[in-house]
Coordinates of C-alpha atoms in Angstrom, one line a residue:
M262 CA -26.5 -32.4 2.4
R263 CA -28.9 -33.3 -0.3
L264 CA -31.5 -36.0 0.3
P265 CA -31.7 -38.9 -2.2
Q266 CA -34.4 -38.5 -4.8
K267 CA -36.6 -41.3 -3.5
W268 CA -36.6 -39.7 0.0
R269 CA -37.5 -36.3 -1.5
Y270 CA -40.6 -37.9 -3.0
R271 CA -41.5 -39.6 0.3
L272 CA -41.1 -36.3 2.0
F273 CA -43.3 -34.8 -0.8
I274 CA -46.1 -37.2 -0.1
I275 CA -45.9 -36.5 3.7
L276 CA -46.1 -32.8 3.1
K277 CA -48.9 -33.2 0.6
L278 CA -51.0 -35.3 3.0
A279 CA -50.3 -32.8 5.8
A280 CA -51.5 -30.0 3.5
V281 CA -54.7 -31.9 2.6
A282 CA -55.3 -32.6 6.3
G283 CA -54.6 -29.0 7.2
L284 CA -56.9 -27.8 4.4
F285 CA -59.7 -30.1 5.7
V286 CA -59.2 -28.7 9.3
A287 CA -59.2 -25.1 7.9
V288 CA -62.4 -25.8 6.0
Y289 CA -64.0 -27.3 9.1
H290 CA -63.1 -24.2 11.1
R291 CA -64.6 -21.9 8.4
L292 CA -68.1 -23.1 9.3
P293 CA -70.3 -20.4 10.8
D294 CA -69.5 -19.5 14.4
G295 CA -73.0 -20.1 15.6
V296 CA -72.8 -23.8 14.8
D297 CA -71.4 -26.3 17.3
R298 CA -68.9 -28.3 15.3
R299 CA -69.3 -31.3 17.5
A300 CA -73.0 -31.2 16.7
I301 CA -72.3 -32.1 13.1
W302 CA -70.6 -35.3 14.1
Q303 CA -73.2 -36.1 16.7
T304 CA -75.9 -35.6 14.1
F305 CA -74.0 -37.8 11.7
A306 CA -73.8 -40.6 14.3
T307 CA -77.5 -40.3 15.1
R308 CA -78.5 -40.3 11.4
M309 CA -76.5 -43.5 10.8
K310 CA -78.8 -45.3 13.2
S311 CA -81.9 -44.0 11.4
P312 CA -83.8 -45.8 8.6
D313 CA -82.2 -43.3 6.1
W314 CA -78.7 -44.6 6.6
Y315 CA -78.7 -46.2 3.1
L316 CA -78.8 -42.7 1.6
L317 CA -75.2 -42.1 2.7
W318 CA -74.0 -45.3 1.1
A319 CA -76.0 -44.5 -2.1
T320 CA -74.2 -41.2 -2.3
A321 CA -70.8 -42.8 -1.8
A322 CA -71.6 -45.4 -4.5
L323 CA -72.3 -42.7 -7.0
M324 CA -68.9 -41.1 -6.6
P325 CA -67.0 -43.5 -9.0
L326 CA -69.8 -43.0 -11.6
N327 CA -69.4 -39.2 -11.2
W328 CA -65.7 -39.3 -12.1
A329 CA -66.1 -42.1 -14.7
L330 CA -68.5 -39.8 -16.6
E331 CA -65.9 -37.0 -16.4
T332 CA -63.3 -39.4 -17.8
W333 CA -65.5 -40.5 -20.7
K334 CA -66.3 -36.9 -21.5
W335 CA -62.6 -36.0 -21.6
R336 CA -61.6 -39.0 -23.7
A337 CA -64.5 -38.3 -26.1
L338 CA -63.0 -34.8 -26.7
I339 CA -59.4 -36.0 -27.0
G340 CA -60.4 -38.3 -29.8
R341 CA -58.4 -41.4 -30.7
T342 CA -56.2 -42.6 -27.8
P343 CA -54.6 -45.9 -28.9
G344 CA -52.6 -47.6 -26.1
W345 CA -54.1 -45.5 -23.4
P346 CA -56.8 -47.5 -21.5
F347 CA -59.7 -46.1 -19.6
R348 CA -58.1 -47.1 -16.3
Q349 CA -55.1 -44.9 -16.9
A350 CA -57.1 -42.0 -18.1
F351 CA -59.3 -42.3 -14.9
G352 CA -56.1 -42.1 -12.9
A353 CA -55.1 -38.9 -14.7
V354 CA -58.4 -37.4 -13.8
M355 CA -57.9 -38.3 -10.2
A356 CA -54.5 -36.6 -10.3
G357 CA -56.1 -33.5 -11.7
T358 CA -58.6 -33.5 -8.8
A359 CA -55.7 -33.7 -6.3
V360 CA -53.9 -30.7 -7.8
S361 CA -57.1 -28.6 -8.3
L362 CA -58.0 -28.8 -4.6
F363 CA -55.5 -26.0 -4.0
T364 CA -56.1 -23.8 -7.0
P365 CA -58.9 -21.3 -7.9
G366 CA -61.3 -22.2 -10.6
R367 CA -59.9 -25.7 -10.8
I368 CA -56.9 -24.4 -12.8
G369 CA -54.6 -27.0 -11.4
E370 CA -56.8 -29.7 -12.8
Y371 CA -55.1 -29.4 -16.2
G372 CA -51.6 -29.6 -14.8
G373 CA -52.5 -32.5 -12.6
R374 CA -53.9 -34.5 -15.5
A375 CA -50.8 -33.8 -17.6
L376 CA -48.7 -35.5 -14.9
L377 CA -50.2 -38.9 -15.8
T378 CA -51.0 -38.4 -19.5
P379 CA -48.8 -40.0 -22.2
R380 CA -46.7 -37.4 -24.0
V381 CA -48.2 -38.4 -27.3
H382 CA -51.7 -37.3 -26.1
L383 CA -50.5 -34.4 -23.9
S384 CA -51.3 -31.3 -26.0
R385 CA -54.7 -32.6 -27.2
S386 CA -55.6 -33.7 -23.6
I387 CA -55.1 -30.2 -22.3
A388 CA -57.3 -28.7 -25.0
A389 CA -59.9 -31.4 -24.4
A390 CA -59.9 -30.7 -20.7
L391 CA -60.5 -27.0 -21.4
A392 CA -63.4 -27.9 -23.7
G393 CA -64.8 -30.3 -21.2
S394 CA -64.7 -27.7 -18.5
L395 CA -66.6 -25.3 -20.8
A396 CA -69.3 -28.0 -21.4
Q397 CA -69.6 -28.5 -17.7
W398 CA -69.8 -24.8 -17.1
I399 CA -72.6 -24.4 -19.7
V400 CA -74.6 -27.2 -17.9
L401 CA -74.0 -25.8 -14.4
T402 CA -75.0 -22.3 -15.4
G403 CA -78.0 -23.4 -17.3
G404 CA -79.1 -25.6 -14.4
G405 CA -78.6 -22.7 -12.0
C406 CA -80.9 -20.5 -14.1
L407 CA -83.5 -23.2 -14.2
G408 CA -83.3 -23.7 -10.5
G409 CA -83.7 -20.0 -10.0
F410 CA -86.7 -19.9 -12.3
Y411 CA -88.3 -22.8 -10.3
L412 CA -87.7 -21.2 -6.9
G413 CA -88.8 -17.8 -8.2
E414 CA -89.9 -15.2 -5.7
Q415 CA -90.2 -17.8 -3.0
R416 CA -86.5 -17.4 -2.1
L417 CA -85.0 -15.0 -4.6
G418 CA -87.4 -12.2 -5.0
S419 CA -88.6 -10.6 -8.3
D420 CA -85.6 -8.3 -8.6
Y421 CA -83.5 -11.3 -9.8
S422 CA -85.7 -12.3 -12.7
A423 CA -83.9 -10.1 -15.3
Y424 CA -80.6 -11.6 -14.3
L425 CA -81.9 -15.1 -14.7
Y426 CA -83.3 -14.4 -18.2
A427 CA -80.0 -12.8 -19.2
G428 CA -78.1 -15.8 -17.9
A429 CA -80.4 -18.3 -19.6
G430 CA -79.9 -16.4 -22.9
L431 CA -76.1 -16.4 -22.5
V432 CA -76.1 -20.2 -21.7
G433 CA -78.1 -20.8 -24.9
L434 CA -75.7 -18.8 -27.0
L435 CA -72.7 -20.6 -25.5
A436 CA -74.2 -24.0 -26.0
G437 CA -74.9 -23.2 -29.6
A438 CA -71.3 -21.9 -30.1
F439 CA -69.9 -25.1 -28.4
L440 CA -71.8 -27.4 -30.7
L441 CA -70.7 -25.5 -33.8
A442 CA -67.1 -25.3 -32.7
D443 CA -66.1 -27.9 -35.2
K444 CA -66.6 -25.6 -38.2
G445 CA -64.4 -22.9 -36.6
L446 CA -61.7 -25.5 -35.8
V447 CA -61.6 -26.7 -39.4
R448 CA -60.8 -23.1 -40.5
V449 CA -58.1 -22.9 -37.8
K450 CA -56.5 -26.1 -39.1
D451 CA -56.6 -24.8 -42.7
L452 CA -54.9 -21.6 -41.6
L453 CA -52.2 -23.4 -39.6
N454 CA -51.5 -25.8 -42.5
R455 CA -51.2 -22.9 -45.0
R456 CA -48.7 -21.3 -42.6
R457 CA -47.0 -24.7 -42.1
L458 CA -47.7 -24.6 -38.4
S459 CA -48.5 -27.6 -36.3
D460 CA -52.2 -28.4 -35.6
R461 CA -51.4 -31.4 -33.3
W462 CA -52.8 -29.5 -30.2
I463 CA -56.3 -29.6 -31.8
P464 CA -58.0 -32.8 -30.5
S465 CA -59.5 -35.1 -33.1
G466 CA -62.5 -35.5 -30.9
F467 CA -63.8 -32.0 -31.7
G468 CA -66.3 -33.2 -34.3
R469 CA -69.9 -32.3 -34.1
K470 CA -70.9 -35.8 -32.9
N471 CA -68.3 -35.9 -30.1
L472 CA -69.2 -32.3 -29.0
R473 CA -72.8 -33.4 -28.6
H474 CA -71.6 -36.5 -26.7
A475 CA -69.5 -34.4 -24.4
L476 CA -72.3 -32.0 -23.6
A477 CA -74.6 -35.0 -22.9
L478 CA -72.0 -36.6 -20.6
A479 CA -71.6 -33.2 -18.8
F480 CA -75.4 -33.2 -18.2
L481 CA -75.3 -36.8 -16.9
R482 CA -72.5 -36.0 -14.6
Y483 CA -74.2 -32.9 -13.4
S484 CA -77.3 -34.9 -12.6
V485 CA -75.3 -37.5 -10.7
Y486 CA -73.5 -35.0 -8.3
S487 CA -76.7 -33.0 -7.9
L488 CA -78.5 -36.1 -6.9
Q489 CA -75.7 -36.9 -4.4
Y490 CA -76.2 -33.6 -2.7
V491 CA -79.9 -34.1 -2.5
L492 CA -79.5 -37.6 -1.0
L493 CA -77.1 -36.2 1.6
L494 CA -79.6 -33.4 2.5
Y495 CA -82.3 -36.1 3.0
F496 CA -79.8 -38.2 5.0
F497 CA -79.2 -35.3 7.4
G498 CA -83.0 -34.9 7.9
L499 CA -84.1 -32.2 5.5
Q500 CA -87.9 -32.4 5.1
A501 CA -88.9 -30.9 1.7
G502 CA -90.1 -32.0 -1.7
F503 CA -87.6 -33.4 -4.2
L504 CA -88.1 -30.7 -6.9
P505 CA -87.5 -27.7 -4.6
V506 CA -84.4 -29.4 -3.1
F507 CA -83.0 -30.3 -6.5
A508 CA -83.7 -26.7 -7.8
G509 CA -81.9 -25.3 -4.7
V510 CA -78.9 -27.6 -5.4
A511 CA -78.9 -26.4 -9.1
L512 CA -79.1 -22.8 -8.0
L513 CA -76.2 -23.2 -5.5
F514 CA -74.0 -25.0 -8.0
G515 CA -74.8 -22.3 -10.6
V516 CA -73.8 -19.5 -8.3
Q517 CA -70.7 -21.2 -7.2
T518 CA -69.6 -21.7 -10.8
C519 CA -69.4 -18.0 -11.2
L520 CA -67.1 -17.6 -8.3
P521 CA -63.4 -18.5 -9.1
L522 CA -62.6 -20.0 -5.7
P523 CA -60.6 -23.1 -4.8
P524 CA -62.8 -26.0 -3.9
A525 CA -62.2 -25.6 -0.2
L526 CA -63.2 -22.0 -0.1
G527 CA -66.1 -22.8 -2.5
L528 CA -67.2 -25.2 0.2
A529 CA -67.3 -22.5 2.8
A530 CA -69.3 -20.2 0.4
R531 CA -71.7 -23.0 -0.5
A532 CA -72.2 -23.9 3.1
G533 CA -73.3 -20.4 4.0
A534 CA -75.6 -20.1 1.0
A535 CA -77.1 -23.5 1.7
V536 CA -78.0 -22.6 5.2
W537 CA -79.7 -19.4 4.0
L538 CA -81.6 -21.3 1.3
W539 CA -82.8 -24.4 3.0
S540 CA -83.5 -22.8 6.4
G541 CA -86.6 -21.4 4.6
F542 CA -87.7 -25.0 4.0
G543 CA -87.3 -25.9 7.7
G544 CA -83.8 -27.4 7.4
E545 CA -81.5 -27.4 10.5
P546 CA -78.2 -25.6 10.0
V547 CA -76.2 -28.5 11.5
G548 CA -77.7 -31.0 9.0
I549 CA -77.3 -28.6 6.1
L550 CA -73.7 -28.0 6.9
G551 CA -73.1 -31.8 7.5
A552 CA -74.5 -32.5 4.0
T553 CA -72.3 -29.9 2.4
L554 CA -69.2 -31.1 4.2
G555 CA -70.1 -34.7 3.4
L556 CA -70.3 -34.0 -0.3
F557 CA -66.9 -32.3 -0.3
I558 CA -65.4 -35.4 1.5
I559 CA -67.0 -37.9 -0.8
N560 CA -66.6 -36.2 -4.2
L561 CA -63.4 -34.2 -3.8
L562 CA -61.3 -35.1 -0.8
T563 CA -61.4 -38.9 -1.3
P564 CA -60.6 -38.8 -5.1
S565 CA -57.9 -36.2 -4.3
L566 CA -56.2 -38.6 -1.9
L567 CA -56.4 -41.3 -4.6
G568 CA -54.9 -39.0 -7.2
L569 CA -52.2 -38.0 -4.8
A570 CA -51.3 -41.6 -4.2
L571 CA -51.2 -42.3 -7.9
I572 CA -48.9 -39.3 -8.6
V573 CA -46.4 -40.3 -5.9
T574 CA -46.5 -44.0 -6.8
I575 CA -45.6 -43.3 -10.4
K576 CA -43.0 -40.7 -9.4
L577 CA -41.4 -43.2 -7.1
K578 CA -41.4 -45.9 -9.8
H579 CA -39.7 -43.5 -12.2
T580 CA -37.1 -42.7 -9.6
K581 CA -36.3 -46.3 -8.9
N582 CA -36.0 -47.0 -12.7
H583 CA -33.7 -43.9 -13.0
E584 CA -31.5 -45.1 -10.1
K585 CA -31.4 -48.6 -11.5
F586 CA -30.1 -47.4 -14.9
S587 CA -27.7 -45.0 -13.2
H588 CA -26.1 -47.9 -11.1
E589 CA -25.9 -50.1 -14.3
D590 CA -24.2 -47.2 -16.2
V591 CA -21.5 -46.9 -13.6
G592 CA -19.9 -50.2 -14.6
H593 CA -20.6 -49.7 -18.3
P594 CA -19.3 -46.3 -19.4
E595 CA -20.1 -47.1 -23.0
R596 CA -23.8 -46.9 -22.0
V597 CA -23.3 -43.4 -20.7
T598 CA -21.6 -42.2 -23.8
A599 CA -24.2 -43.9 -26.0
S600 CA -27.1 -42.4 -24.0
H601 CA -25.6 -38.9 -24.5
G602 CA -25.1 -39.5 -28.2
I603 CA -21.3 -39.3 -28.0

């Protein structure tokens, strides 16, 4: 017996929510064995009664700005998008976040966005998402190198300086290549046109001005979610100067960028590295882990649930429309033949 399509979608959302919940539990149990997991929640409850409670709400308030900047960056690279308002593009970004939660290197982000992207913009949107990810990677890696330079031998040791200089040089080359990509794309378009091949997949937003705009938006977004992590660390009681903490956040994000892990496993890796890094500044492991877990919940898990809800809502809407037309066609066979071109 085959379930009706609308029930299959309802079952899909239940299974997806169960998967997200199971993933969250799995991440929670990946925390270091030496940490009392209940202590994280107890620390959270205690800190909510402290004068620093507003830092948590400030972090949460920055989450929509974080993803709005990502949406603006994506749309800037796509180019002209008539009939596709910002609100719908933002929903597509949320859908990409939901799918990427389960894939390494955020690969699923492109497929998730494609689910809610109009067909007319689909090919260009995927190319723009790849370019946007490259812009974000350049900023993340560059920030990681700067964070490493700032912390220097205090936490890294002198043996790592050569790697940092090499990384900074690579970032500079990639940034230059990114900003000069428009010239290469013009030649690609000419080659495709000479061979009478389609160039529709090349976004119109890959001009020099838009590439600079995208790189600037990537930097602004990086600044926002780095600040979110800093605020959460202070909320959980870390006592250290702003610049060392921000440099540590930059270093952690830079290292994590080089590891092609799903966000959940990336969280576990970041948690261990964060405890190692900020324990040297007098941070408590429970508070450091709480801040790391909190950032995951605010910036990834919450948008993922929103994206999942949007995917299922639109799929259910399409299913209802399909069933409506199917019922109408039963009594009007001429519509069926017309729809099949007979």
